[in-house]
Coordinates of C-alpha atoms in Angstrom, one line a residue:
X1487 CA 16.4 -12.3 13.9
X1488 CA 16.3 -8.6 13.9
X1489 CA 19.6 -6.8 14.6
X1490 CA 18.0 -5.3 17.8
X1491 CA 17.8 -8.6 19.1
X1492 CA 20.6 -9.8 18.1
X1493 CA 22.1 -6.5 19.9
X1494 CA 20.0 -7.2 23.1
X1495 CA 21.8 -10.7 23.6
X1496 CA 25.7 -9.2 23.5
X1497 CA 27.2 -8.3 26.9
X1498 CA 29.9 -5.9 26.7
X1499 CA 31.8 -5.7 29.5
X1500 CA 35.1 -3.9 28.7
X1501 CA 35.9 -0.4 27.5
X1502 CA 37.6 -0.7 23.9
X1503 CA 39.1 2.1 21.8
X1504 CA 38.7 3.7 18.9
X1505 CA 41.3 3.8 16.6
X1506 CA 41.8 7.9 17.3
X1507 CA 43.2 6.4 20.4
X1508 CA 40.7 8.3 22.9
X1509 CA 39.0 6.1 25.2
X1510 CA 35.1 5.1 25.7
X1511 CA 33.2 2.7 26.6
X1512 CA 30.8 0.9 24.0
X1513 CA 27.3 0.7 25.3
X1514 CA 25.6 -2.1 26.7
X1515 CA 22.4 -0.9 25.9
X1516 CA 20.4 -2.7 23.3
X1517 CA 19.1 -1.1 19.9
X1518 CA 20.4 0.6 16.9
X1519 CA 19.9 4.3 16.0
X1520 CA 19.3 6.9 19.0
X1521 CA 17.8 5.3 21.6
X1522 CA 17.0 6.9 24.7
X1523 CA 17.5 6.3 28.2
X1524 CA 17.1 7.8 31.7
X1525 CA 19.6 11.0 31.8
X1526 CA 20.4 10.3 28.0
X1527 CA 20.7 8.7 25.1
X1528 CA 22.7 5.6 23.4
X1529 CA 24.2 6.2 19.8
X1530 CA 24.7 3.2 17.7
X1531 CA 25.5 2.8 14.2
X1532 CA 26.9 0.6 11.8
X1533 CA 29.9 1.3 9.9
X1534 CA 32.7 -2.0 9.6
X1535 CA 35.0 0.0 7.0
X1536 CA 35.2 3.2 9.5
X1537 CA 38.3 4.3 11.4
X1538 CA 36.6 6.3 13.9
X1539 CA 33.3 7.5 14.6
X1540 CA 32.0 10.5 16.5
X1541 CA 28.8 11.9 16.9
X1542 CA 28.3 15.5 16.8
X1543 CA 25.8 17.6 18.8
X1544 CA 25.6 21.1 16.3
X1545 CA 23.6 23.0 19.1
X1546 CA 26.2 22.1 21.7
X1547 CA 24.2 20.8 24.5
X1548 CA 26.1 18.2 25.6
X1549 CA 28.5 20.2 27.4
X1550 CA 29.7 22.2 24.3
X1551 CA 31.2 19.1 22.2
X1552 CA 30.6 15.7 20.4
X1553 CA 31.7 12.6 21.4
X1554 CA 33.8 9.3 20.0
X1555 CA 32.1 6.4 19.7
X1556 CA 33.6 2.9 20.9
X1557 CA 34.3 0.2 18.3
X1558 CA 32.3 -2.6 19.7
X1559 CA 34.0 -5.8 17.2
X1560 CA 31.2 -6.4 15.4
X1561 CA 31.0 -3.6 12.8
X1562 CA 28.7 -1.6 15.2
X1563 CA 29.7 1.8 17.0
X1564 CA 28.3 3.1 20.0
X1565 CA 28.3 5.2 22.5
X1566 CA 25.6 6.9 25.8
X1567 CA 25.6 10.1 26.1
X1568 CA 24.8 11.3 29.4
X1569 CA 22.8 15.0 29.1
X1570 CA 21.5 14.1 25.7
X1571 CA 17.6 14.2 25.2
X1572 CA 14.9 13.9 23.0
X1573 CA 14.7 16.5 20.5
X1574 CA 18.5 16.7 20.5
X1575 CA 20.0 17.1 16.7
X1576 CA 22.9 15.1 15.9
X1577 CA 25.1 14.0 12.7
X1578 CA 27.6 11.1 12.7
X1579 CA 31.1 12.3 11.3
X1580 CA 32.5 9.2 10.1
X1581 CA 36.1 8.4 9.1
X1582 CA 36.9 6.1 6.1
X1583 CA 39.7 4.6 5.9
X1584 CA 41.4 6.7 3.3
X1585 CA 41.0 9.4 6.2
X1586 CA 38.3 11.3 4.7
X1587 CA 35.3 12.5 7.1
X1588 CA 31.5 11.9 6.1
X1589 CA 29.3 13.9 7.6
X1590 CA 26.1 11.5 7.4
X1591 CA 22.6 11.6 9.0
X1592 CA 22.4 8.4 11.1
X1593 CA 21.2 5.6 8.7
X1594 CA 18.6 4.8 11.5
X1595 CA 16.9 8.4 12.2
X1596 CA 13.6 8.2 13.3
X1597 CA 13.4 11.8 12.7
X1598 CA 15.4 14.6 10.5
X1599 CA 15.3 18.1 10.5
X1600 CA 14.7 18.1 6.5
X1601 CA 16.5 15.5 3.6
X1602 CA 19.5 17.3 4.1
X1603 CA 19.3 18.3 7.7
X1604 CA 20.6 16.8 10.9
X1605 CA 19.0 13.9 12.5
X1606 CA 16.6 14.4 15.4
X1607 CA 16.8 12.2 18.8
X1608 CA 13.2 10.6 18.8
X1609 CA 11.2 8.8 22.0
X1610 CA 9.6 6.3 19.6
X1611 CA 7.3 4.8 23.1
X1612 CA 6.9 8.3 24.1
X1613 CA 4.0 8.9 21.7
X1614 CA 0.4 8.5 24.3
X1615 CA -2.4 6.3 22.0
X1616 CA -5.0 6.4 24.6
X1617 CA -7.6 3.8 24.9
X1618 CA -7.6 2.8 21.5
X1619 CA -10.0 -0.6 21.0
X1620 CA -9.8 -0.8 16.9
X1621 CA -9.7 -4.2 15.6
X1622 CA -8.5 -5.0 12.2
X1623 CA -11.5 -5.8 10.0
X1624 CA -11.7 -9.6 8.2
X1625 CA -9.5 -8.9 4.9
X1626 CA -12.3 -10.5 2.8
X1627 CA -14.5 -7.6 4.2
X1628 CA -12.2 -5.1 3.3
X1629 CA -12.6 -1.9 0.6
X1630 CA -9.3 -0.5 0.6
X1631 CA -8.6 3.6 -0.4
X1632 CA -5.5 4.7 -1.8
X1633 CA -3.8 7.7 -1.4
X1634 CA -0.9 9.8 -1.2
X1635 CA -0.2 12.1 1.2
X1636 CA 1.3 14.9 -0.6
X1637 CA -1.8 15.6 -2.9
X1638 CA -4.7 14.3 -1.3
X1639 CA -5.0 17.6 0.7
X1640 CA -3.0 20.7 0.5
X1641 CA -1.2 22.5 3.3
X1642 CA -1.1 26.1 2.0
X1643 CA 1.3 26.4 -0.9
X1644 CA 3.1 23.5 0.0
X1645 CA 2.4 19.4 -0.2
X1646 CA -0.4 18.0 2.0
X1647 CA 0.9 16.5 5.4
X1648 CA -0.3 13.9 7.1
X1649 CA -2.5 16.5 10.1
X1650 CA -3.7 18.3 7.1
X1651 CA -5.2 14.3 5.6
X1652 CA -6.8 13.5 8.8
X1653 CA -9.6 16.5 8.1
X1654 CA -10.3 14.3 5.1
X1655 CA -10.6 11.1 7.0
X1656 CA -14.6 11.6 7.5
X1657 CA -14.8 11.8 3.7
X1658 CA -13.1 8.2 3.4
X1659 CA -15.1 7.0 6.3
X1660 CA -18.7 7.9 4.8
X1661 CA -18.1 6.7 1.5
X1662 CA -17.7 3.2 3.0
X1663 CA -14.1 1.9 2.8
X1664 CA -12.5 0.4 6.1
X1665 CA -9.0 0.5 4.8
X1666 CA -6.9 3.5 4.1
X1667 CA -3.1 2.3 1.8
X1668 CA -1.1 5.4 2.0
X1669 CA 2.1 5.6 0.0
X1670 CA 5.0 5.8 0.9
X1671 CA 5.7 8.7 4.1
X1672 CA 9.5 7.5 4.7
X1673 CA 12.0 10.7 4.3
X1674 CA 12.8 11.5 0.3
X1675 CA 14.5 14.2 -0.9
X1676 CA 13.3 17.5 -1.8
X1677 CA 9.7 18.4 -0.4
X1678 CA 7.8 16.7 -3.5
X1679 CA 8.1 13.4 -3.9
X1680 CA 5.2 10.2 -5.1
X1681 CA 6.9 8.7 -2.1
X1682 CA 9.2 6.2 -4.2
X1683 CA 12.7 7.8 -3.7
X1684 CA 12.8 6.9 -0.1
X1685 CA 16.2 8.3 1.6
X1686 CA 16.3 7.4 5.1
X1687 CA 13.6 4.3 5.6
X1688 CA 13.2 4.5 9.1
X1689 CA 12.3 8.3 9.5
X1690 CA 8.6 9.9 8.8
X1691 CA 8.9 12.3 5.9
X1692 CA 9.9 15.8 8.0
X1693 CA 7.5 17.9 5.4
X1694 CA 4.7 15.4 6.4
X1695 CA 5.1 16.2 10.0
X1696 CA 7.2 13.7 11.2
X1697 CA 7.1 10.6 13.3
X1698 CA 3.8 12.2 15.5
X1699 CA 2.4 13.3 12.7
X1700 CA 2.2 9.4 11.3
X1701 CA 1.1 8.6 14.8
X1702 CA -2.0 11.2 14.8
X1703 CA -3.2 10.1 11.2
X1704 CA -3.6 6.3 12.4
X1705 CA -4.6 7.1 15.8
X1706 CA -7.3 9.3 13.7
X1707 CA -8.4 6.9 11.4
X1708 CA -9.2 4.0 14.0
X1709 CA -11.1 6.3 15.8
X1710 CA -13.2 6.5 12.3
X1711 CA -12.8 2.8 12.3
X1712 CA -10.4 3.1 9.4
X1713 CA -7.3 0.5 9.3
X1714 CA -3.9 1.6 7.7
X1715 CA -1.7 -0.1 5.5
X1716 CA 1.6 1.5 4.5
X1717 CA 3.3 1.1 1.1
X1718 CA 6.7 0.3 1.6
X1719 CA 10.0 0.3 -0.8
X1720 CA 13.0 -2.0 -0.6
X1721 CA 13.9 -2.5 -4.1
X1722 CA 15.7 0.7 -3.9
X1723 CA 16.7 4.1 -2.2
X1724 CA 16.0 7.0 -3.8
X1725 CA 18.8 8.6 -5.0
X1726 CA 18.1 12.4 -4.0
X1727 CA 20.2 13.8 -1.0
X1728 CA 21.3 10.0 -0.9
X1729 CA 25.1 10.6 -0.5
X1730 CA 23.7 12.0 2.9
X1731 CA 22.8 8.9 4.3
X1732 CA 23.0 5.7 3.2
X1733 CA 25.3 5.9 0.3
X1734 CA 28.8 5.2 0.6
X1735 CA 28.0 5.7 4.5
X1736 CA 31.7 4.7 5.9
X1737 CA 33.1 5.3 2.9
X1738 CA 33.9 1.8 1.8
X1739 CA 32.6 0.9 -1.4
X1740 CA 33.7 -1.2 -4.6
X1741 CA 33.7 -1.1 -8.3
X1742 CA 32.3 2.7 -8.0
X1743 CA 28.8 1.5 -6.4
X1744 CA 27.6 2.8 -3.1
X1745 CA 29.2 0.6 -0.2
X1746 CA 28.0 -1.2 2.9
X1747 CA 24.4 -1.2 2.0
X1748 CA 23.9 -1.8 -1.7
X1749 CA 25.2 -4.2 -4.0
X1750 CA 28.7 -3.6 -5.4
X1751 CA 28.2 -5.2 -9.0
X1752 CA 25.8 -5.5 -11.4
X1753 CA 23.2 -6.3 -8.9
X1754 CA 23.0 -2.4 -7.7
X1755 CA 21.0 -1.5 -11.0
X1756 CA 17.5 -1.1 -11.1
X1757 CA 15.1 0.3 -13.6
X1758 CA 14.9 3.4 -11.2
X1759 CA 18.4 4.4 -11.5
X1760 CA 19.0 4.1 -8.0
X1761 CA 20.8 1.6 -6.3
X1762 CA 19.3 -1.6 -4.6
X1763 CA 20.0 -2.7 -1.2
X1764 CA 22.2 -5.8 -0.3
X1765 CA 19.8 -8.4 0.6
X1766 CA 22.8 -11.1 1.3
X1767 CA 24.5 -8.9 4.4
X1768 CA 23.0 -10.0 7.5
X1769 CA 23.7 -6.5 8.5
X1770 CA 21.0 -5.2 5.5
X1771 CA 18.2 -8.1 5.9
X1772 CA 17.9 -6.6 10.0
X1773 CA 18.4 -3.3 8.7
X1774 CA 15.1 -3.8 6.2
X1775 CA 13.4 -6.4 8.5
X1776 CA 13.5 -4.3 11.4
X1777 CA 12.0 -1.3 9.5
X1778 CA 9.4 -3.9 8.4
X1779 CA 8.4 -4.4 12.1
X1780 CA 8.4 -0.9 13.2
X1781 CA 5.8 0.2 11.0
X1782 CA 2.9 -2.4 12.6
X1783 CA 4.5 -2.5 16.2
X1784 CA 5.6 1.1 17.1
X1785 CA 3.1 3.2 14.3
X1786 CA 0.1 0.6 15.8
X1787 CA 0.0 0.3 11.4
X1788 CA -2.7 -2.4 10.2
X1789 CA -0.6 -4.3 7.3
X1790 CA 2.1 -3.0 4.7
X1791 CA 2.5 -3.1 0.7
X1792 CA 5.8 -4.0 -1.0
X1793 CA 6.8 -2.1 -4.0
X1794 CA 7.4 -4.0 -6.9
X1795 CA 8.8 -7.2 -5.2
X1796 CA 10.2 -8.5 -8.6
X1797 CA 12.7 -6.7 -8.4
X1798 CA 14.0 -7.3 -5.0
X1799 CA 14.0 -11.1 -6.3
X1800 CA 15.1 -10.6 -9.7
X1801 CA 17.9 -7.7 -11.0
X1802 CA 18.3 -7.6 -15.2
X1803 CA 16.3 -11.3 -15.4
X1804 CA 18.7 -12.9 -13.6
X1805 CA 17.1 -14.4 -10.2
X1806 CA 17.8 -12.9 -6.3
X1807 CA 18.1 -15.7 -4.1
X1808 CA 19.0 -13.6 -1.1
X1809 CA 15.8 -11.4 -2.0
X1810 CA 13.2 -14.1 -1.6
X1811 CA 14.6 -15.0 1.1
X1812 CA 14.2 -11.4 2.9
X1813 CA 10.8 -12.1 1.7
X1814 CA 10.2 -15.0 3.2
X1815 CA 11.9 -13.6 6.7
X1816 CA 9.8 -10.5 6.5
X1817 CA 6.3 -12.5 6.1
X1818 CA 7.6 -14.9 8.9
X1819 CA 8.8 -12.5 11.4
X1820 CA 5.1 -10.6 10.9
X1821 CA 3.5 -13.9 11.2
X1822 CA 5.0 -14.6 14.1
X1823 CA 5.4 -10.9 16.0
X1824 CA 1.4 -10.1 14.4
X1825 CA -0.3 -12.6 12.5
X1826 CA -3.3 -10.8 12.0
X1827 CA -1.6 -7.9 10.1
X1828 CA -1.8 -7.9 6.2
X1829 CA 1.1 -8.1 3.9
X1830 CA 0.6 -7.1 0.2
X1831 CA 3.2 -7.2 -2.6
X1832 CA 3.0 -5.6 -5.9
X1833 CA 4.8 -8.5 -7.6
X1834 CA 2.8 -9.3 -11.2
X1835 CA 5.9 -11.9 -12.3
X1836 CA 5.9 -14.9 -9.5
X1837 CA 2.7 -16.0 -9.8
X1838 CA 1.1 -17.9 -7.2
X1839 CA 4.4 -18.2 -4.9
X1840 CA 3.9 -15.2 -3.7
X1841 CA 1.4 -16.0 -1.7
X1842 CA 2.4 -19.4 -1.0
X1843 CA 3.1 -20.3 2.3
X1844 CA 7.1 -20.1 3.3
X1845 CA 7.1 -23.8 4.3
X1846 CA 6.4 -25.1 0.7
X1847 CA 8.9 -22.5 -0.9
X1848 CA 6.7 -19.0 -1.0
X1849 CA 7.4 -15.5 0.4
X1850 CA 3.9 -15.9 2.7
X1851 CA 2.1 -12.5 1.7
X1852 CA -1.6 -12.4 2.2
X1853 CA -2.2 -10.8 -0.7
X1854 CA -0.9 -9.2 -4.2
X1855 CA -1.8 -6.9 -6.6
X1856 CA -3.4 -8.8 -9.9
X1857 CA -3.2 -8.3 -13.4
X1858 CA -7.1 -7.3 -13.2
X1859 CA -6.9 -3.9 -13.7
X1860 CA -5.1 -4.7 -17.5
X1861 CA -7.6 -7.2 -18.5
X1862 CA -10.8 -4.7 -17.2
X1863 CA -9.5 -1.7 -18.9
X1864 CA -8.6 -3.4 -21.7
X1865 CA -12.5 -3.9 -22.5
X1866 CA -13.4 -0.4 -20.8
X1867 CA -11.2 2.0 -23.0
X1868 CA -12.1 1.3 -26.6
X1869 CA -14.1 3.2 -28.9
X1870 CA -16.2 1.0 -30.3
X1871 CA -18.6 -2.2 -28.8
X1872 CA -17.1 -4.9 -31.2
X1873 CA -13.5 -4.1 -30.0
X1874 CA -14.5 -5.4 -26.5
X1875 CA -13.4 -8.8 -25.6
X1876 CA -15.4 -10.3 -23.0
X1877 CA -13.1 -13.4 -22.3
X1878 CA -11.1 -10.7 -20.8
X1879 CA -13.2 -9.6 -18.2
X1880 CA -14.1 -13.9 -17.8
X1881 CA -10.2 -13.9 -17.2
X1882 CA -10.4 -10.8 -14.7
X1883 CA -13.4 -12.7 -12.8
X1884 CA -12.3 -15.8 -12.5
X1885 CA -8.6 -16.3 -12.5
X1886 CA -7.4 -16.5 -8.8
X1887 CA -4.7 -18.5 -7.5
X1888 CA -4.2 -21.4 -5.3
X1889 CA -3.9 -19.8 -1.9
X1890 CA -7.8 -18.5 -2.3
X1891 CA -9.9 -15.5 -3.8
X1892 CA -9.0 -12.8 -1.3
X1893 CA -5.4 -13.2 -1.9
X1894 CA -5.7 -10.7 -4.8
X1895 CA -6.3 -6.8 -4.7
X1896 CA -8.0 -5.3 -7.6
X1897 CA -8.4 -2.1 -8.9
X1898 CA -9.1 -0.3 -11.8
X1899 CA -7.3 2.7 -10.9
X1900 CA -3.8 2.8 -8.9
X1901 CA -1.5 5.3 -8.6
X1902 CA 0.6 3.6 -10.9
X1903 CA -2.5 3.7 -13.5
X1904 CA -3.5 7.0 -13.2
X1905 CA 0.5 8.7 -12.9
X1906 CA 3.7 8.2 -15.0
X1907 CA 2.1 9.4 -18.5
X1908 CA -1.0 7.4 -17.5
X1909 CA -4.5 8.8 -17.5
X1910 CA -7.4 8.1 -15.0
X1911 CA -9.7 5.6 -16.2
X1912 CA -12.6 8.3 -17.5
X1913 CA -10.1 10.6 -19.3
X1914 CA -8.6 7.1 -21.3
X1915 CA -12.0 6.5 -22.1
X1916 CA -13.1 10.0 -23.4
X1917 CA -10.2 11.8 -24.0
X1918 CA -10.6 15.5 -23.0
X1919 CA -13.9 14.5 -22.2
X1920 CA -14.0 12.6 -19.2
X1921 CA -17.3 14.5 -17.8
X1922 CA -19.3 12.6 -20.8
X1923 CA -21.7 10.1 -20.5
X1924 CA -19.4 7.4 -22.0
X1925 CA -16.5 8.1 -19.2
X1926 CA -19.0 7.7 -16.6
X1927 CA -20.8 4.7 -17.4
X1928 CA -18.0 2.7 -18.9
X1929 CA -15.8 4.2 -15.3
X1930 CA -18.7 2.9 -13.0
X1931 CA -19.2 0.0 -15.0
X1932 CA -15.3 -0.7 -14.0
X1933 CA -16.1 -0.2 -10.6
X1934 CA -19.3 -2.2 -10.2
X1935 CA -16.9 -5.1 -11.5
X1936 CA -14.2 -4.5 -8.7
X1937 CA -16.7 -4.1 -6.0
X1938 CA -18.4 -7.6 -6.9
X1939 CA -15.5 -9.6 -7.9
X1940 CA -13.5 -12.0 -5.8
X1941 CA -10.4 -10.0 -4.3
X1942 CA -10.1 -7.2 -2.0
X1943 CA -11.3 -4.3 -3.6
X1944 CA -8.8 -0.9 -3.9
X1945 CA -10.0 2.4 -4.7
X1946 CA -7.6 5.4 -5.6
X1947 CA -8.0 9.2 -4.2
X1948 CA -10.9 11.1 -6.1
X1949 CA -12.0 7.8 -8.2
X1950 CA -15.1 8.1 -6.1
X1951 CA -16.3 11.2 -7.9
X1952 CA -14.6 10.5 -10.9
X1953 CA -11.7 13.1 -10.5
X1954 CA -10.2 13.5 -14.3
X1955 CA -6.8 14.3 -13.9
X1956 CA -3.2 12.4 -14.1
X1957 CA -2.1 12.0 -11.0
X1958 CA 1.1 14.0 -10.2
X1959 CA 3.0 15.0 -6.9
X1960 CA 2.9 18.6 -7.7
X1961 CA -1.2 18.5 -8.8
X1962 CA -3.5 18.6 -5.3
X1963 CA -6.9 16.3 -5.7
X1964 CA -9.8 18.7 -6.8
X1965 CA -12.4 18.1 -3.9
X1966 CA -14.8 20.5 -5.4
X1967 CA -16.0 17.5 -7.6
X1968 CA -17.1 15.9 -4.2
X1969 CA -19.9 18.2 -4.6
X1970 CA -20.2 18.9 -8.4
X1971 CA -20.5 15.1 -8.9
X1972 CA -22.2 14.0 -6.1
X1973 CA -24.2 11.5 -7.7
X1974 CA -20.8 9.4 -8.9
X1975 CA -20.0 9.7 -5.1
X1976 CA -23.6 8.2 -4.5
X1977 CA -22.9 5.5 -6.7
X1978 CA -19.5 4.1 -5.1
X1979 CA -21.1 4.7 -1.7
X1980 CA -24.0 2.5 -2.8
X1981 CA -21.3 -0.1 -4.1
X1982 CA -19.2 -0.1 -1.4
X1983 CA -22.3 -0.7 1.1
X1984 CA -23.3 -3.0 -0.9
X1985 CA -19.9 -4.9 -0.6
X1986 CA -19.3 -5.0 2.8
X1987 CA -23.2 -6.1 3.5
X1988 CA -24.4 -3.4 5.7
X1989 CA -27.6 -4.4 4.5
X1990 CA -27.5 -7.7 5.7
X1991 CA -28.7 -8.7 1.7
X1992 CA -25.2 -9.3 0.2
X1993 CA -23.2 -11.2 2.0
X1994 CA -22.2 -13.0 -0.4
X1995 CA -19.6 -10.8 -1.9
X1996 CA -17.4 -11.5 0.7
X1997 CA -17.5 -15.4 0.4
X1998 CA -15.5 -17.8 -1.5
X1999 CA -18.3 -18.7 -3.9
X2000 CA -17.8 -17.8 -7.7
X2001 CA -19.2 -18.9 -10.7
X2002 CA -19.5 -17.0 -14.2
X2003 CA -22.6 -18.8 -15.2
X2004 CA -23.8 -16.3 -18.4
X2005 CA -20.9 -15.1 -21.2
X2006 CA -22.7 -13.5 -24.1
X2007 CA -20.8 -12.1 -26.6
X2008 CA -23.3 -10.4 -29.1
X2009 CA -25.1 -9.0 -26.7
X2010 CA -21.7 -8.2 -24.7
X2011 CA -23.5 -9.3 -21.4
X2012 CA -21.6 -11.4 -18.5
X2013 CA -23.5 -12.6 -15.5
X2014 CA -22.1 -14.0 -12.7
X2015 CA -22.9 -15.5 -8.9
X2016 CA -21.2 -15.4 -5.8
X2017 CA -22.1 -16.7 -2.2
X2018 CA -20.9 -17.2 1.2
X2019 CA -23.0 -20.3 2.5
X2020 CA -25.8 -19.8 -0.4
X2021 CA -29.3 -18.7 0.7
X2022 CA -31.9 -15.8 0.7
X2023 CA -29.8 -12.8 1.5
X2024 CA -26.3 -14.7 0.9
X2025 CA -26.7 -15.8 -3.1
X2026 CA -25.8 -12.5 -5.0
X2027 CA -26.0 -12.5 -9.0
X2028 CA -24.0 -9.9 -10.8
X2029 CA -25.2 -8.5 -14.4
X2030 CA -22.8 -6.3 -16.2
X2031 CA -23.9 -4.8 -19.9
X2032 CA -20.3 -4.3 -21.8
X2033 CA -22.8 -2.6 -24.8
X2034 CA -24.2 0.5 -25.5
X2035 CA -27.7 -1.2 -26.0
X2036 CA -30.0 -1.3 -23.2
X2037 CA -31.9 -4.5 -23.5
X2038 CA -35.8 -5.2 -21.7
X2039 CA -36.7 -9.0 -21.0
X2040 CA -33.4 -10.2 -21.3
X2041 CA -33.1 -14.1 -19.5
X2042 CA -30.6 -15.0 -17.2
X2043 CA -30.1 -17.9 -15.1
X2044 CA -30.7 -17.9 -11.3
X2045 CA -29.2 -20.3 -9.1
X2046 CA -32.5 -19.9 -6.6
X2047 CA -36.4 -19.5 -7.4
X2048 CA -38.8 -17.2 -5.7
X2049 CA -38.4 -13.4 -6.1
X2050 CA -35.1 -11.8 -7.2
X2051 CA -34.7 -8.0 -5.7
X2052 CA -32.3 -5.1 -7.7
X2053 CA -30.2 -3.9 -5.1
X2054 CA -28.5 -2.0 -7.3
X2055 CA -29.0 -0.2 -11.0
X2056 CA -25.7 1.8 -12.1
X2057 CA -28.2 3.2 -15.0
X2058 CA -30.2 5.3 -12.1
X2059 CA -31.2 8.7 -12.8
X2060 CA -30.2 9.6 -9.4
X2061 CA -26.5 8.9 -10.0
X2062 CA -26.4 11.3 -12.9
X2063 CA -29.0 12.7 -15.0
X2064 CA -27.5 11.9 -18.1
X2065 CA -28.4 8.2 -17.5
X2066 CA -30.6 6.0 -19.2
X2067 CA -32.9 5.3 -15.9
X2068 CA -33.4 1.5 -17.7
X2069 CA -35.6 -0.3 -14.8
X2070 CA -33.7 -3.3 -13.9
X2071 CA -36.6 -4.8 -12.2
X2072 CA -37.2 -7.1 -9.4
X2073 CA -38.0 -10.6 -11.3
X2074 CA -39.9 -13.7 -9.8
X2075 CA -37.6 -16.9 -11.2
X2076 CA -39.4 -19.4 -13.3
X2077 CA -38.5 -22.9 -13.4
X2078 CA -37.0 -22.7 -16.8
X2079 CA -33.4 -24.0 -16.7
X2080 CA -31.0 -21.5 -18.2
X2081 CA -27.0 -20.9 -18.3
X2082 CA -26.6 -24.3 -16.4
X2083 CA -28.6 -23.3 -13.9
X2084 CA -32.1 -24.3 -12.2
X2085 CA -33.8 -21.1 -12.6
X2086 CA -33.9 -18.0 -14.8
X2087 CA -35.8 -14.5 -15.3
X2088 CA -36.1 -11.6 -17.7
X2089 CA -34.2 -8.3 -16.5
X2090 CA -34.1 -5.1 -17.6
X2091 CA -30.9 -3.4 -18.1
X2092 CA -29.5 -0.1 -19.4
X2093 CA -26.5 0.7 -21.6
X2094 CA -23.0 -0.1 -20.1
X2095 CA -24.4 -1.1 -16.8
X2096 CA -24.2 -3.3 -13.7
X2097 CA -27.0 -4.5 -11.6
X2098 CA -26.3 -6.4 -9.1
X2099 CA -29.5 -9.0 -7.4
X2100 CA -30.2 -10.6 -4.3
X2101 CA -33.2 -12.5 -2.3
X2102 CA -34.8 -11.8 1.1
X2103 CA -36.0 -14.8 1.2

């Protein structure tokens, strides 16, 4: 149960005193943080070890003075301030047991001036969504486009903003993606960041435009048929400027650690040199669960992706049962409140347990990022063909969990794979020559696998026009490449449309059926069969050539007789004038059993190329 509901259930009937000796009345209204009511604002904060709490009015709008909060007896302090209103700045002054007065931003601040500035009173229910009639896509038809607000566009000399990102949403829609995943937008230290150093989880980054800008982004995405998933970071909170917010919030700590919001022993340490929240404290559980619900309910987001969840249920190789229970609580709460929305984990350690139902001991998430990327990149990046291990392609294509093929998110590029000292896939294939034929051919071959294999496919910003610069929070995406590399952009568009069955010819790409039936180590060619129910316009056969040599008259097995049409050929010269344009011709299936299939046909395929074939009837 969230902290909001816990507080709503309590009834305050008496006047309680601060230890300063000034009598004030605790609020009887629900909520935590700054909550507007007609004619004023309730301020409530959790500070169990403080001896006094005061809300400061730096602009002197409340009669020229701040207000002392009353202790409620449960670790919370509150007061109703008549005359306070939306847009007012405020800060909390918390007196510790040692007498030190700490100036803090509200831990649940919904808006802030900056990471080092005051909090701002914000009315979360005042935004006008208009006549929103968006329907979330079924996740077996989803194609995710991952973007980072600060680098997706630019805004003058500074980082991009949520409103400048809106200007590029038409590009994402026209590409064919139907889900946008944005990297974390919680308030972070400084004005440029990858987003993984959140210091105030309830506030939208001020340099990105604040909370209404995020709502504008979601509304405009929905108007274009795009769902929005948000990346969240609960495995640590950022160190930069943290002392102005959560760090030793009410002055208490043990062993030199971070106080009430964090573990105060060895469990606090994380790989990012930033502190891990104390998942065992009920108030911290409420804090994180309420935060997750806020994004889904108030901001109308369609799903959440949690960063490195393995660092929530383990620390320094030891299990953290509190963290696992918190993951279960988040998923159970979302299932109860908004079951149609998706929860994605980045884990790589828990296996099927992440997507197993909580009733069976799992974490209850819908999907998780998958090691597909490591297998596929290991085959695409070697210089020499003899170094390509097709068994890793086989593993990438066929490894799914017991909960189904769409419980994994698959990709060849992401913010992790292209940043932190790593390179974009074309650059990794041909260092210094990302525009070369091998880089184009093999990176687009990887894209063909992503968009035809079982799973939820994901692209990273700029991948669709062969962005070759490694991702940094200081480098804006080079949009000129969307013009100069228009052919590669068209290739991605065509793949996505087939993945989403735009032309009613490739329904099987969104089905559960998967059979890897052809694995030729000598020729370095694989073929696999995808289907939903099976039959014309449903059965799909994908052929991928991981060798430099083209082939003509190459025989593969097929599930049905009659004519098979080539729906996509990545060697098409229309995608790049340097491609081989080897014809992948339509073929009549013979009654010659092959690859344990009842029929077969001879096809043509270019080097480092993919074909997608299906039937009209």
